[in-house]
mmCIF file of C-alpha atoms and ligand atoms in Angstrom:
data_model
loop_
_atom_site.group_PDB
_atom_site.id
_atom_site.type_symbol
_atom_site.label_atom_id
_atom_site.label_comp_id
_atom_site.label_asym_id
_atom_site.label_seq_id
_atom_site.Cartn_x
_atom_site.Cartn_y
_atom_site.Cartn_z
ATOM 1 C CA MET A 1 109.828 -75.313 76.550
ATOM 2 C CA ALA A 2 109.151 -71.574 76.140
ATOM 3 C CA LYS A 3 112.229 -69.378 76.554
ATOM 4 C CA VAL A 4 111.654 -65.891 77.807
ATOM 5 C CA ALA A 5 113.712 -62.811 78.663
ATOM 6 C CA ILE A 6 113.331 -59.903 81.047
ATOM 7 C CA MET A 7 114.511 -56.413 80.072
ATOM 8 C CA GLY A 8 115.099 -54.321 83.204
ATOM 9 C CA PHE A 9 115.908 -55.734 86.634
ATOM 10 C CA GLY A 10 114.361 -53.046 88.817
ATOM 11 C CA THR A 11 111.410 -53.411 91.163
ATOM 12 C CA VAL A 12 109.074 -55.043 88.639
ATOM 13 C CA GLY A 13 111.769 -57.020 86.793
ATOM 14 C CA SER A 14 113.021 -58.647 89.980
ATOM 15 C CA GLY A 15 109.393 -59.471 90.843
ATOM 16 C CA VAL A 16 108.943 -61.158 87.451
ATOM 17 C CA TYR A 17 112.101 -63.183 88.084
ATOM 18 C CA GLU A 18 110.844 -64.204 91.524
ATOM 19 C CA ILE A 19 107.428 -65.336 90.269
ATOM 20 C CA ILE A 20 108.887 -67.289 87.332
ATOM 21 C CA ARG A 21 111.120 -69.165 89.795
ATOM 22 C CA THR A 22 108.745 -69.682 92.705
ATOM 23 C CA ASN A 23 105.573 -70.456 90.731
ATOM 24 C CA ALA A 24 107.249 -72.431 87.926
ATOM 25 C CA GLY A 25 104.955 -75.470 88.281
ATOM 26 C CA LYS A 26 101.806 -73.388 88.255
ATOM 27 C CA LEU A 27 102.977 -71.383 85.228
ATOM 28 C CA ALA A 28 103.824 -74.553 83.272
ATOM 29 C CA GLN A 29 100.376 -75.955 84.046
ATOM 30 C CA ASN A 30 98.610 -72.781 82.933
ATOM 31 C CA ALA A 31 100.795 -72.090 79.886
ATOM 32 C CA GLY A 32 100.778 -75.708 78.739
ATOM 33 C CA ASP A 33 104.566 -75.462 78.498
ATOM 34 C CA THR A 34 107.520 -74.882 80.804
ATOM 35 C CA VAL A 35 108.491 -71.209 81.062
ATOM 36 C CA GLU A 36 112.266 -70.887 81.201
ATOM 37 C CA LEU A 37 114.069 -67.615 81.779
ATOM 38 C CA LYS A 38 117.029 -67.345 79.399
ATOM 39 C CA TYR A 39 118.196 -63.728 79.724
ATOM 40 C CA ILE A 40 117.932 -60.731 82.004
ATOM 41 C CA LEU A 41 118.985 -57.474 80.345
ATOM 42 C CA ASP A 42 120.253 -54.686 82.577
ATOM 43 C CA ILE A 43 123.063 -52.151 82.296
ATOM 44 C CA ARG A 44 124.055 -52.750 85.926
ATOM 45 C CA ASP A 45 126.184 -55.597 87.309
ATOM 46 C CA PHE A 46 124.710 -58.197 89.625
ATOM 47 C CA PRO A 47 127.846 -60.212 90.532
ATOM 48 C CA ASP A 48 126.283 -61.815 93.625
ATOM 49 C CA HIS A 49 123.016 -62.843 92.022
ATOM 50 C CA PRO A 50 122.479 -66.648 92.235
ATOM 51 C CA LYS A 51 121.661 -66.699 88.517
ATOM 52 C CA LYS A 52 124.306 -64.218 87.401
ATOM 53 C CA GLU A 53 124.875 -66.211 84.206
ATOM 54 C CA LEU A 54 121.456 -65.020 82.937
ATOM 55 C CA PHE A 55 122.480 -61.372 82.929
ATOM 56 C CA THR A 56 123.507 -59.563 79.762
ATOM 57 C CA LYS A 57 124.091 -55.949 78.835
ATOM 58 C CA ASP A 58 123.684 -56.640 75.122
ATOM 59 C CA PHE A 59 120.142 -56.367 73.762
ATOM 60 C CA ASN A 60 121.216 -58.255 70.628
ATOM 61 C CA ASP A 61 121.678 -61.430 72.686
ATOM 62 C CA ILE A 62 117.895 -61.455 73.122
ATOM 63 C CA LEU A 63 116.958 -60.099 69.700
ATOM 64 C CA ASN A 64 119.074 -62.606 67.806
ATOM 65 C CA ASP A 65 118.232 -65.661 69.877
ATOM 66 C CA GLU A 66 115.544 -67.528 67.943
ATOM 67 C CA GLU A 67 114.699 -69.619 70.984
ATOM 68 C CA VAL A 68 113.397 -66.582 72.853
ATOM 69 C CA THR A 69 109.744 -66.105 71.948
ATOM 70 C CA VAL A 70 108.438 -63.813 74.699
ATOM 71 C CA VAL A 71 110.153 -60.786 76.245
ATOM 72 C CA ALA A 72 109.015 -58.815 79.312
ATOM 73 C CA GLU A 73 109.891 -55.125 78.888
ATOM 74 C CA VAL A 74 109.910 -53.734 82.418
ATOM 75 C CA MET A 75 112.627 -51.117 81.952
ATOM 76 C CA GLY A 76 110.301 -48.115 82.059
ATOM 77 C CA GLY A 77 110.856 -44.873 80.165
ATOM 78 C CA LEU A 78 110.526 -44.327 76.439
ATOM 79 C CA HIS A 79 114.051 -44.911 75.188
ATOM 80 C CA PRO A 80 115.456 -47.404 74.519
ATOM 81 C CA ALA A 81 112.300 -49.327 75.524
ATOM 82 C CA TYR A 82 110.546 -48.188 72.327
ATOM 83 C CA GLU A 83 113.390 -49.167 69.987
ATOM 84 C CA PHE A 84 113.881 -52.520 71.735
ATOM 85 C CA THR A 85 110.170 -53.354 71.697
ATOM 86 C CA LYS A 86 109.785 -52.434 68.043
ATOM 87 C CA SER A 87 112.794 -54.554 67.028
ATOM 88 C CA LEU A 88 111.513 -57.533 69.020
ATOM 89 C CA LEU A 89 108.003 -57.354 67.531
ATOM 90 C CA LEU A 90 109.427 -56.975 64.016
ATOM 91 C CA ALA A 91 111.584 -60.040 64.716
ATOM 92 C CA GLY A 92 108.412 -62.003 65.480
ATOM 93 C CA LYS A 93 108.720 -62.121 69.268
ATOM 94 C CA SER A 94 105.868 -61.280 71.626
ATOM 95 C CA VAL A 95 106.457 -58.479 74.116
ATOM 96 C CA VAL A 96 104.643 -57.911 77.410
ATOM 97 C CA THR A 97 105.068 -54.745 79.408
ATOM 98 C CA SER A 98 104.282 -52.717 82.509
ATOM 99 C CA ASN A 99 105.487 -49.564 80.767
ATOM 100 C CA LYS A 100 102.436 -47.276 80.626
ATOM 101 C CA GLU A 101 104.475 -44.387 79.269
ATOM 102 C CA LEU A 102 105.508 -46.464 76.280
ATOM 103 C CA VAL A 103 102.038 -47.943 75.688
ATOM 104 C CA ALA A 104 100.379 -44.514 75.933
ATOM 105 C CA THR A 105 102.949 -42.888 73.636
ATOM 106 C CA TYR A 106 103.780 -45.538 71.030
ATOM 107 C CA GLY A 107 101.075 -48.141 71.674
ATOM 108 C CA THR A 108 99.179 -47.483 68.427
ATOM 109 C CA GLU A 109 102.270 -48.150 66.313
ATOM 110 C CA LEU A 110 103.516 -51.100 68.383
ATOM 111 C CA LEU A 111 100.073 -52.732 68.367
ATOM 112 C CA GLU A 112 99.906 -52.395 64.596
ATOM 113 C CA ILE A 113 103.298 -54.079 64.231
ATOM 114 C CA ALA A 114 102.162 -56.872 66.569
ATOM 115 C CA ARG A 115 98.977 -57.371 64.501
ATOM 116 C CA ASN A 116 100.944 -57.484 61.259
ATOM 117 C CA LYS A 117 103.482 -59.924 62.673
ATOM 118 C CA ASN A 118 100.784 -62.023 64.362
ATOM 119 C CA VAL A 119 102.523 -61.765 67.717
ATOM 120 C CA ASN A 120 101.347 -60.337 71.022
ATOM 121 C CA TYR A 121 101.943 -56.935 72.545
ATOM 122 C CA MET A 122 100.318 -57.202 75.965
ATOM 123 C CA PHE A 123 100.151 -54.571 78.684
ATOM 124 C CA GLU A 124 97.953 -55.802 81.538
ATOM 125 C CA ALA A 125 100.445 -54.430 84.098
ATOM 126 C CA SER A 126 100.487 -50.953 82.573
ATOM 127 C CA VAL A 127 97.257 -49.905 84.341
ATOM 128 C CA GLY A 128 96.291 -50.723 87.913
ATOM 129 C CA GLY A 129 99.396 -52.805 88.764
ATOM 130 C CA GLY A 130 98.113 -56.258 89.695
ATOM 131 C CA ILE A 131 94.438 -55.500 88.993
ATOM 132 C CA PRO A 132 92.993 -57.300 85.984
ATOM 133 C CA ILE A 133 91.548 -54.475 83.881
ATOM 134 C CA ILE A 134 92.840 -54.779 80.293
ATOM 135 C CA ARG A 135 91.331 -58.238 79.740
ATOM 136 C CA PRO A 136 88.058 -57.387 81.484
ATOM 137 C CA ILE A 137 87.527 -54.307 79.288
ATOM 138 C CA HIS A 138 88.599 -56.105 76.135
ATOM 139 C CA GLN A 139 86.978 -59.488 76.713
ATOM 140 C CA CYS A 140 84.529 -59.747 79.606
ATOM 141 C CA LEU A 141 82.755 -56.470 78.831
ATOM 142 C CA THR A 142 82.919 -56.886 75.069
ATOM 143 C CA ALA A 143 79.119 -57.058 74.781
ATOM 144 C CA ASN A 144 78.821 -53.526 76.143
ATOM 145 C CA ASN A 145 79.214 -50.030 74.875
ATOM 146 C CA ILE A 146 81.426 -48.660 77.632
ATOM 147 C CA THR A 147 79.923 -45.326 78.641
ATOM 148 C CA LYS A 148 82.213 -44.222 81.456
ATOM 149 C CA ILE A 149 85.464 -45.086 83.267
ATOM 150 C CA ALA A 150 86.421 -43.469 86.566
ATOM 151 C CA GLY A 151 89.529 -44.713 88.286
ATOM 152 C CA ILE A 152 91.973 -44.223 91.095
ATOM 153 C CA LEU A 153 94.902 -45.069 88.882
ATOM 154 C CA ASN A 154 97.937 -43.911 90.815
ATOM 155 C CA GLY A 155 98.988 -45.728 93.969
ATOM 156 C CA THR A 156 101.494 -43.113 95.088
ATOM 157 C CA THR A 157 99.018 -40.226 95.172
ATOM 158 C CA ASN A 158 96.321 -42.360 96.775
ATOM 159 C CA TYR A 159 98.844 -43.416 99.417
ATOM 160 C CA ILE A 160 99.861 -39.775 100.028
ATOM 161 C CA LEU A 161 96.248 -38.544 100.290
ATOM 162 C CA TYR A 162 95.344 -41.437 102.604
ATOM 163 C CA GLN A 163 98.357 -40.803 104.867
ATOM 164 C CA MET A 164 97.489 -37.079 105.009
ATOM 165 C CA ILE A 165 93.823 -37.742 105.780
ATOM 166 C CA THR A 166 94.169 -40.645 108.189
ATOM 167 C CA ASN A 167 97.553 -40.251 109.846
ATOM 168 C CA GLY A 168 98.004 -36.481 109.482
ATOM 169 C CA LYS A 169 101.352 -37.044 107.725
ATOM 170 C CA SER A 170 102.804 -34.192 105.753
ATOM 171 C CA PHE A 171 102.820 -34.411 101.982
ATOM 172 C CA ASP A 172 106.621 -34.738 101.895
ATOM 173 C CA THR A 173 106.807 -37.523 104.504
ATOM 174 C CA ALA A 174 104.057 -39.485 102.771
ATOM 175 C CA LEU A 175 105.824 -39.107 99.407
ATOM 176 C CA LYS A 176 109.117 -40.283 100.925
ATOM 177 C CA ASN A 177 107.350 -43.376 102.349
ATOM 178 C CA ALA A 178 105.830 -44.102 98.907
ATOM 179 C CA GLN A 179 109.298 -43.878 97.339
ATOM 180 C CA ASP A 180 110.810 -46.137 100.029
ATOM 181 C CA ASN A 181 108.086 -48.710 99.307
ATOM 182 C CA GLY A 182 108.870 -48.721 95.568
ATOM 183 C CA TYR A 183 105.496 -47.251 94.536
ATOM 184 C CA ALA A 184 106.641 -43.929 93.115
ATOM 185 C CA GLU A 185 108.067 -43.294 89.664
ATOM 186 C CA ARG A 186 111.779 -42.518 89.363
ATOM 187 C CA ASN A 187 110.697 -38.919 88.956
ATOM 188 C CA PRO A 188 107.747 -38.651 91.376
ATOM 189 C CA ALA A 189 106.502 -35.539 89.583
ATOM 190 C CA ALA A 190 104.888 -38.001 87.167
ATOM 191 C CA ASP A 191 102.800 -39.287 90.080
ATOM 192 C CA ILE A 192 101.936 -36.123 91.979
ATOM 193 C CA GLU A 193 101.311 -33.970 88.902
ATOM 194 C CA GLY A 194 98.918 -36.560 87.486
ATOM 195 C CA HIS A 195 100.907 -37.563 84.362
ATOM 196 C CA ASP A 196 101.082 -41.247 85.345
ATOM 197 C CA ALA A 197 97.299 -41.396 85.856
ATOM 198 C CA CYS A 198 96.850 -39.503 82.574
ATOM 199 C CA ARG A 199 98.749 -42.156 80.615
ATOM 200 C CA LYS A 200 96.731 -44.893 82.290
ATOM 201 C CA ILE A 201 93.322 -43.356 81.551
ATOM 202 C CA ALA A 202 94.485 -42.766 77.954
ATOM 203 C CA ILE A 203 95.253 -46.493 77.658
ATOM 204 C CA LEU A 204 91.872 -47.501 79.129
ATOM 205 C CA ALA A 205 89.980 -44.988 76.983
ATOM 206 C CA SER A 206 91.789 -46.224 73.862
ATOM 207 C CA LEU A 207 90.991 -49.821 74.697
ATOM 208 C CA ALA A 208 87.342 -49.079 75.477
ATOM 209 C CA SER A 209 86.770 -46.963 72.367
ATOM 210 C CA ARG A 210 89.115 -49.005 70.125
ATOM 211 C CA GLU A 211 90.489 -45.670 68.925
ATOM 212 C CA ALA A 212 93.770 -44.162 70.094
ATOM 213 C CA VAL A 213 93.273 -41.468 72.724
ATOM 214 C CA ASP A 214 96.332 -39.231 72.823
ATOM 215 C CA TYR A 215 97.300 -38.612 76.445
ATOM 216 C CA SER A 216 98.540 -35.136 75.569
ATOM 217 C CA ASP A 217 94.918 -34.201 74.731
ATOM 218 C CA ILE A 218 93.785 -34.991 78.293
ATOM 219 C CA PRO A 219 93.718 -32.002 80.690
ATOM 220 C CA THR A 220 95.688 -33.059 83.745
ATOM 221 C CA GLU A 221 95.884 -31.658 87.262
ATOM 222 C CA GLY A 222 97.801 -33.253 90.128
ATOM 223 C CA ILE A 223 97.414 -33.221 93.910
ATOM 224 C CA VAL A 224 100.196 -30.792 94.734
ATOM 225 C CA GLY A 225 97.792 -27.979 95.689
ATOM 226 C CA ILE A 226 95.584 -30.083 97.974
ATOM 227 C CA THR A 227 95.733 -28.933 101.601
ATOM 228 C CA LEU A 228 94.635 -30.464 104.897
ATOM 229 C CA ASP A 229 91.837 -27.858 105.008
ATOM 230 C CA ASP A 230 90.541 -29.097 101.642
ATOM 231 C CA VAL A 231 90.537 -32.598 103.094
ATOM 232 C CA LYS A 232 88.544 -31.394 106.125
ATOM 233 C CA TYR A 233 85.976 -29.580 103.978
ATOM 234 C CA ALA A 234 85.579 -32.708 101.864
ATOM 235 C CA SER A 235 84.818 -34.665 105.003
ATOM 236 C CA GLU A 236 82.151 -32.112 106.021
ATOM 237 C CA LEU A 237 80.534 -32.686 102.652
ATOM 238 C CA ASP A 238 80.601 -36.477 103.204
ATOM 239 C CA CYS A 239 83.288 -36.827 100.554
ATOM 240 C CA VAL A 240 86.963 -37.721 100.279
ATOM 241 C CA ILE A 241 89.486 -36.247 97.856
ATOM 242 C CA LYS A 242 90.909 -38.673 95.298
ATOM 243 C CA LEU A 243 92.959 -38.219 92.140
ATOM 244 C CA ILE A 244 90.561 -39.445 89.455
ATOM 245 C CA GLY A 245 91.275 -40.510 85.893
ATOM 246 C CA TYR A 246 87.996 -40.005 84.075
ATOM 247 C CA ALA A 247 86.721 -40.864 80.605
ATOM 248 C CA GLU A 248 83.187 -40.599 79.279
ATOM 249 C CA PHE A 249 82.187 -41.810 75.845
ATOM 250 C CA MET A 250 79.591 -39.606 74.188
ATOM 251 C CA ASP A 251 78.330 -39.892 70.592
ATOM 252 C CA GLY A 252 81.591 -41.197 69.162
ATOM 253 C CA LYS A 253 83.682 -38.719 71.154
ATOM 254 C CA VAL A 254 85.733 -39.183 74.310
ATOM 255 C CA TYR A 255 85.677 -36.667 77.148
ATOM 256 C CA SER A 256 88.618 -37.265 79.481
ATOM 257 C CA ILE A 257 90.301 -35.520 82.382
ATOM 258 C CA VAL A 258 92.665 -36.255 85.275
ATOM 259 C CA ALA A 259 92.081 -34.153 88.395
ATOM 260 C CA PRO A 260 91.642 -34.342 92.140
ATOM 261 C CA MET A 261 87.914 -34.732 92.776
ATOM 262 C CA LEU A 262 85.602 -34.902 95.743
ATOM 263 C CA VAL A 263 84.211 -38.429 95.777
ATOM 264 C CA LYS A 264 80.985 -38.975 97.710
ATOM 265 C CA LYS A 265 81.259 -41.491 100.525
ATOM 266 C CA THR A 266 78.390 -43.429 98.932
ATOM 267 C CA ASP A 267 80.632 -44.093 95.902
ATOM 268 C CA PRO A 268 82.712 -47.282 96.294
ATOM 269 C CA LEU A 269 85.747 -45.385 94.945
ATOM 270 C CA SER A 270 85.747 -43.358 98.190
ATOM 271 C CA GLY A 271 86.751 -46.438 100.204
ATOM 272 C CA VAL A 272 89.838 -47.183 98.113
ATOM 273 C CA ASN A 273 92.715 -46.360 100.440
ATOM 274 C CA ASP A 274 96.457 -46.583 100.803
ATOM 275 C CA VAL A 275 98.342 -47.745 97.695
ATOM 276 C CA PHE A 276 95.261 -49.489 96.317
ATOM 277 C CA ASN A 277 93.754 -48.604 92.954
ATOM 278 C CA ALA A 278 90.242 -49.150 91.668
ATOM 279 C CA ILE A 279 88.615 -48.671 88.312
ATOM 280 C CA LYS A 280 84.849 -48.291 87.979
ATOM 281 C CA VAL A 281 83.655 -49.123 84.495
ATOM 282 C CA THR A 282 80.118 -48.464 83.308
ATOM 283 C CA GLY A 283 78.690 -50.475 80.428
ATOM 284 C CA ASP A 284 75.305 -50.054 78.780
ATOM 285 C CA CYS A 285 74.349 -53.658 79.576
ATOM 286 C CA VAL A 286 76.270 -54.515 82.741
ATOM 287 C CA GLY A 287 75.877 -51.190 84.589
ATOM 288 C CA ASP A 288 78.711 -50.395 87.016
ATOM 289 C CA VAL A 289 81.501 -52.872 87.735
ATOM 290 C CA MET A 290 84.537 -52.087 89.839
ATOM 291 C CA PHE A 291 88.016 -53.615 89.770
ATOM 292 C CA TYR A 292 90.074 -53.213 92.930
ATOM 293 C CA GLY A 293 93.538 -54.227 94.131
ATOM 294 C CA ALA A 294 97.174 -53.309 94.593
ATOM 295 C CA GLY A 295 97.962 -50.661 91.993
ATOM 296 C CA ALA A 296 101.721 -50.597 92.447
ATOM 297 C CA GLY A 297 104.524 -52.592 94.022
ATOM 298 C CA LYS A 298 106.855 -55.397 93.031
ATOM 299 C CA LEU A 299 104.862 -58.624 93.130
ATOM 300 C CA PRO A 300 101.389 -57.234 92.292
ATOM 301 C CA THR A 301 102.727 -55.584 89.124
ATOM 302 C CA ALA A 302 104.905 -58.597 88.294
ATOM 303 C CA SER A 303 101.844 -60.820 88.720
ATOM 304 C CA ALA A 304 100.191 -59.048 85.769
ATOM 305 C CA VAL A 305 103.395 -59.137 83.683
ATOM 306 C CA VAL A 306 103.783 -62.881 84.233
ATOM 307 C CA ALA A 307 100.113 -63.449 83.370
ATOM 308 C CA ASP A 308 100.835 -61.805 80.001
ATOM 309 C CA ILE A 309 103.918 -64.020 79.563
ATOM 310 C CA VAL A 310 101.781 -67.110 80.193
ATOM 311 C CA ASP A 311 99.081 -65.869 77.808
ATOM 312 C CA SER A 312 101.676 -65.160 75.114
ATOM 313 C CA VAL A 313 103.146 -68.635 75.512
ATOM 314 C CA LYS A 314 99.637 -70.099 75.220
ATOM 315 C CA HIS A 315 98.803 -67.959 72.186
ATOM 316 C CA LYS A 316 102.030 -68.192 70.247
ATOM 317 C CA VAL A 317 100.195 -69.393 67.143
ATOM 318 C CA ARG A 318 97.067 -67.245 67.194
ATOM 319 C CA SER A 319 97.876 -63.931 68.824
ATOM 320 C CA LYS A 320 95.461 -62.071 71.088
ATOM 321 C CA LYS A 321 94.426 -58.660 69.894
ATOM 322 C CA PHE A 322 94.202 -56.258 72.805
ATOM 323 C CA THR A 323 94.294 -53.395 70.409
ATOM 324 C CA TRP A 324 93.126 -50.042 69.119
ATOM 325 C CA TYR A 325 93.472 -48.103 65.898
ATOM 326 C CA LYS A 326 94.471 -44.596 64.852
ATOM 327 C CA PRO A 327 91.246 -42.566 64.527
ATOM 328 C CA GLU A 328 90.496 -40.889 61.206
ATOM 329 C CA THR A 329 89.009 -37.789 62.823
ATOM 330 C CA ASP A 330 89.475 -35.975 66.129
ATOM 331 C CA ILE A 331 87.672 -38.069 68.740
ATOM 332 C CA MET A 332 88.222 -35.822 71.753
ATOM 333 C CA ALA A 333 85.180 -34.021 73.121
ATOM 334 C CA GLY A 334 85.919 -30.432 74.166
ATOM 335 C CA LYS A 335 86.549 -29.415 77.768
ATOM 336 C CA ASP A 336 82.957 -28.129 78.034
ATOM 337 C CA ALA A 337 81.326 -31.373 76.945
ATOM 338 C CA LYS A 338 80.857 -32.429 80.561
ATOM 339 C CA LYS A 339 79.435 -30.496 83.515
ATOM 340 C CA PHE A 340 80.570 -31.036 87.094
ATOM 341 C CA GLU A 341 79.524 -29.519 90.379
ATOM 342 C CA TYR A 342 82.504 -27.683 91.889
ATOM 343 C CA PHE A 343 83.642 -27.220 95.485
ATOM 344 C CA ILE A 344 85.092 -23.716 95.840
ATOM 345 C CA ARG A 345 86.812 -21.795 98.645
ATOM 346 C CA THR A 346 87.097 -18.032 98.353
ATOM 347 C CA GLY A 347 88.032 -15.006 100.416
ATOM 348 C CA ASP A 348 85.362 -12.967 98.621
ATOM 349 C CA SER A 349 81.921 -12.023 100.037
ATOM 350 C CA ILE A 350 78.763 -14.111 99.909
ATOM 351 C CA GLU A 351 77.066 -11.320 97.916
ATOM 352 C CA ASN A 352 79.732 -11.502 95.205
ATOM 353 C CA VAL A 353 79.651 -15.307 95.206
ATOM 354 C CA LYS A 354 75.882 -15.312 94.690
ATOM 355 C CA LYS A 355 76.136 -12.640 92.014
ATOM 356 C CA SER A 356 78.620 -14.743 90.032
ATOM 357 C CA PHE A 357 77.485 -18.279 90.703
ATOM 358 C CA GLY A 358 73.765 -17.841 91.370
ATOM 359 C CA GLU A 359 72.358 -20.826 93.212
ATOM 360 C CA ILE A 360 75.007 -22.399 95.513
ATOM 361 C CA THR A 361 75.085 -24.770 98.471
ATOM 362 C CA HIS A 362 76.845 -23.032 101.328
ATOM 363 C CA THR A 363 79.210 -24.957 103.637
ATOM 364 C CA ASP A 364 80.385 -23.965 107.130
ATOM 365 C CA SER A 365 83.805 -22.288 106.994
ATOM 366 C CA ILE A 366 86.781 -23.865 108.723
ATOM 367 C CA SER A 367 88.882 -20.693 108.747
ATOM 368 C CA ALA A 368 87.805 -17.110 109.376
ATOM 369 C CA GLY A 369 87.630 -14.870 106.332
ATOM 370 C CA GLU A 370 86.709 -17.490 103.793
ATOM 371 C CA LEU A 371 83.618 -19.027 102.245
ATOM 372 C CA ALA A 372 83.219 -22.575 101.034
ATOM 373 C CA PHE A 373 80.419 -23.593 98.700
ATOM 374 C CA VAL A 374 79.290 -26.088 96.084
ATOM 375 C CA THR A 375 78.105 -24.889 92.679
ATOM 376 C CA ARG A 376 75.378 -26.286 90.458
ATOM 377 C CA PRO A 377 76.734 -28.362 87.516
ATOM 378 C CA LEU A 378 78.906 -26.131 85.336
ATOM 379 C CA THR A 379 81.202 -26.517 82.348
ATOM 380 C CA ALA A 380 84.922 -25.774 82.719
ATOM 381 C CA SER A 381 84.533 -22.490 80.799
ATOM 382 C CA GLU A 382 81.600 -21.438 82.962
ATOM 383 C CA VAL A 383 83.488 -22.049 86.206
ATOM 384 C CA GLU A 384 86.572 -20.258 84.860
ATOM 385 C CA ALA A 385 84.552 -17.204 83.841
ATOM 386 C CA LYS A 386 82.601 -17.024 87.117
ATOM 387 C CA SER A 387 85.741 -17.539 89.213
ATOM 388 C CA LYS A 388 87.424 -14.605 87.480
ATOM 389 C CA GLU A 389 84.658 -12.382 88.847
ATOM 390 C CA LEU A 390 85.719 -13.222 92.416
ATOM 391 C CA SER A 391 88.783 -11.675 94.001
ATOM 392 C CA ASP A 392 90.309 -14.639 95.790
ATOM 393 C CA ILE A 393 89.841 -18.324 94.904
ATOM 394 C CA MET A 394 91.791 -20.726 97.143
ATOM 395 C CA THR A 395 90.425 -24.037 95.935
ATOM 396 C CA CYS A 396 88.297 -25.224 93.031
ATOM 397 C CA ILE A 397 87.723 -28.978 92.883
ATOM 398 C CA ARG A 398 85.268 -30.984 90.790
ATOM 399 C CA ILE A 399 82.786 -33.319 92.460
ATOM 400 C CA LEU A 400 82.604 -36.750 90.817
ATOM 401 C CA ASP A 401 79.014 -37.542 89.839
HETATM 402 N N1 HSE B 1 104.047 -44.893 90.273
HETATM 403 C C1 HSE B 1 102.953 -45.728 89.911
HETATM 404 C C2 HSE B 1 101.870 -45.596 90.971
HETATM 405 C C3 HSE B 1 103.423 -47.155 89.805
HETATM 406 O O1 HSE B 1 102.158 -45.036 92.036
HETATM 407 O O2 HSE B 1 100.747 -46.018 90.746
HETATM 408 C C4 HSE B 1 102.439 -48.073 89.169
HETATM 409 O O3 HSE B 1 102.137 -47.705 87.859
#
């Protein structure tokens, strides 16, 4: 019998509890052993919970119990999740997590400890909620050089954009709905300012390149400035606006960015709506493959956490190495390594636009006194310099190629 513990009884933790109880037979079959929950760590009281005897507020109960071999860290945040995870790995226990902040920040160190201790540190739930993406990149696509990853990695922002576009809801109402549904982070700024998606693309880029990509090196823009007019222009251009986490692997370097982008309606990412996430991965042998599903929410995220528990129980002797290493040199490509076409709205004249940007594709204006156009492919520095020559830029959004 494998004894496991859950740290954190919030949305995901309660989902993990539910799946372990309701799918016990299935888990035992797949793990080759019964999975028994021995502790739930949380600082709050749950006096009416039917299994209240499982609850503890003392981390040492889990750390010092030799019977516990696998721990699900679903507390979120960096501290004390980092200290707890490190202690557990050093004590020879496997840890599985949905905590993308922790994996993106301390993953390199925690993975090294797991390798040295021959235990597992697994994080399938940290990117894309219930979507299998860590194993596919690590295992199924292992024959490929991954050349590109483009993903809708944040359910909350995708939900907000979809509600704005389809139901005409205001940004604030859509955000409130996302919070009520348990999709948003405790501090939703992490969602709407793009930081959550940034951590997720850093994890995927690290896994694909096998070298740690520091999330703080990834330029990140959120969706706060996106207006209903931007959404309408996008539609005129046969596009939709999505928050995209992007990584391209070029000659040993990684170019990465998180930003709202116009996605052409011919791109399958354009049809990913509501709280759903999707990750399009390009490999040099396989071409494009796309992974789609619920990117946030209790049971979808818990489904991935429990899969890691089962895998850790199965691989308690020979650990699985979903891993990356600290690079010896700077692996980040500069911000000008990649050119995008840009969609721009300005209050300036067509003469000035043409003088600065040269060849453009002109789009019909929605409001009087403004011009909307699409540039030829430009680097970030080029678009910055040309934009400075115009008097009034309202919107400047990349177009995903
Ligand atoms: N706040 C995150 C999202 C939760 O909206 O995608 C899942 O990581």
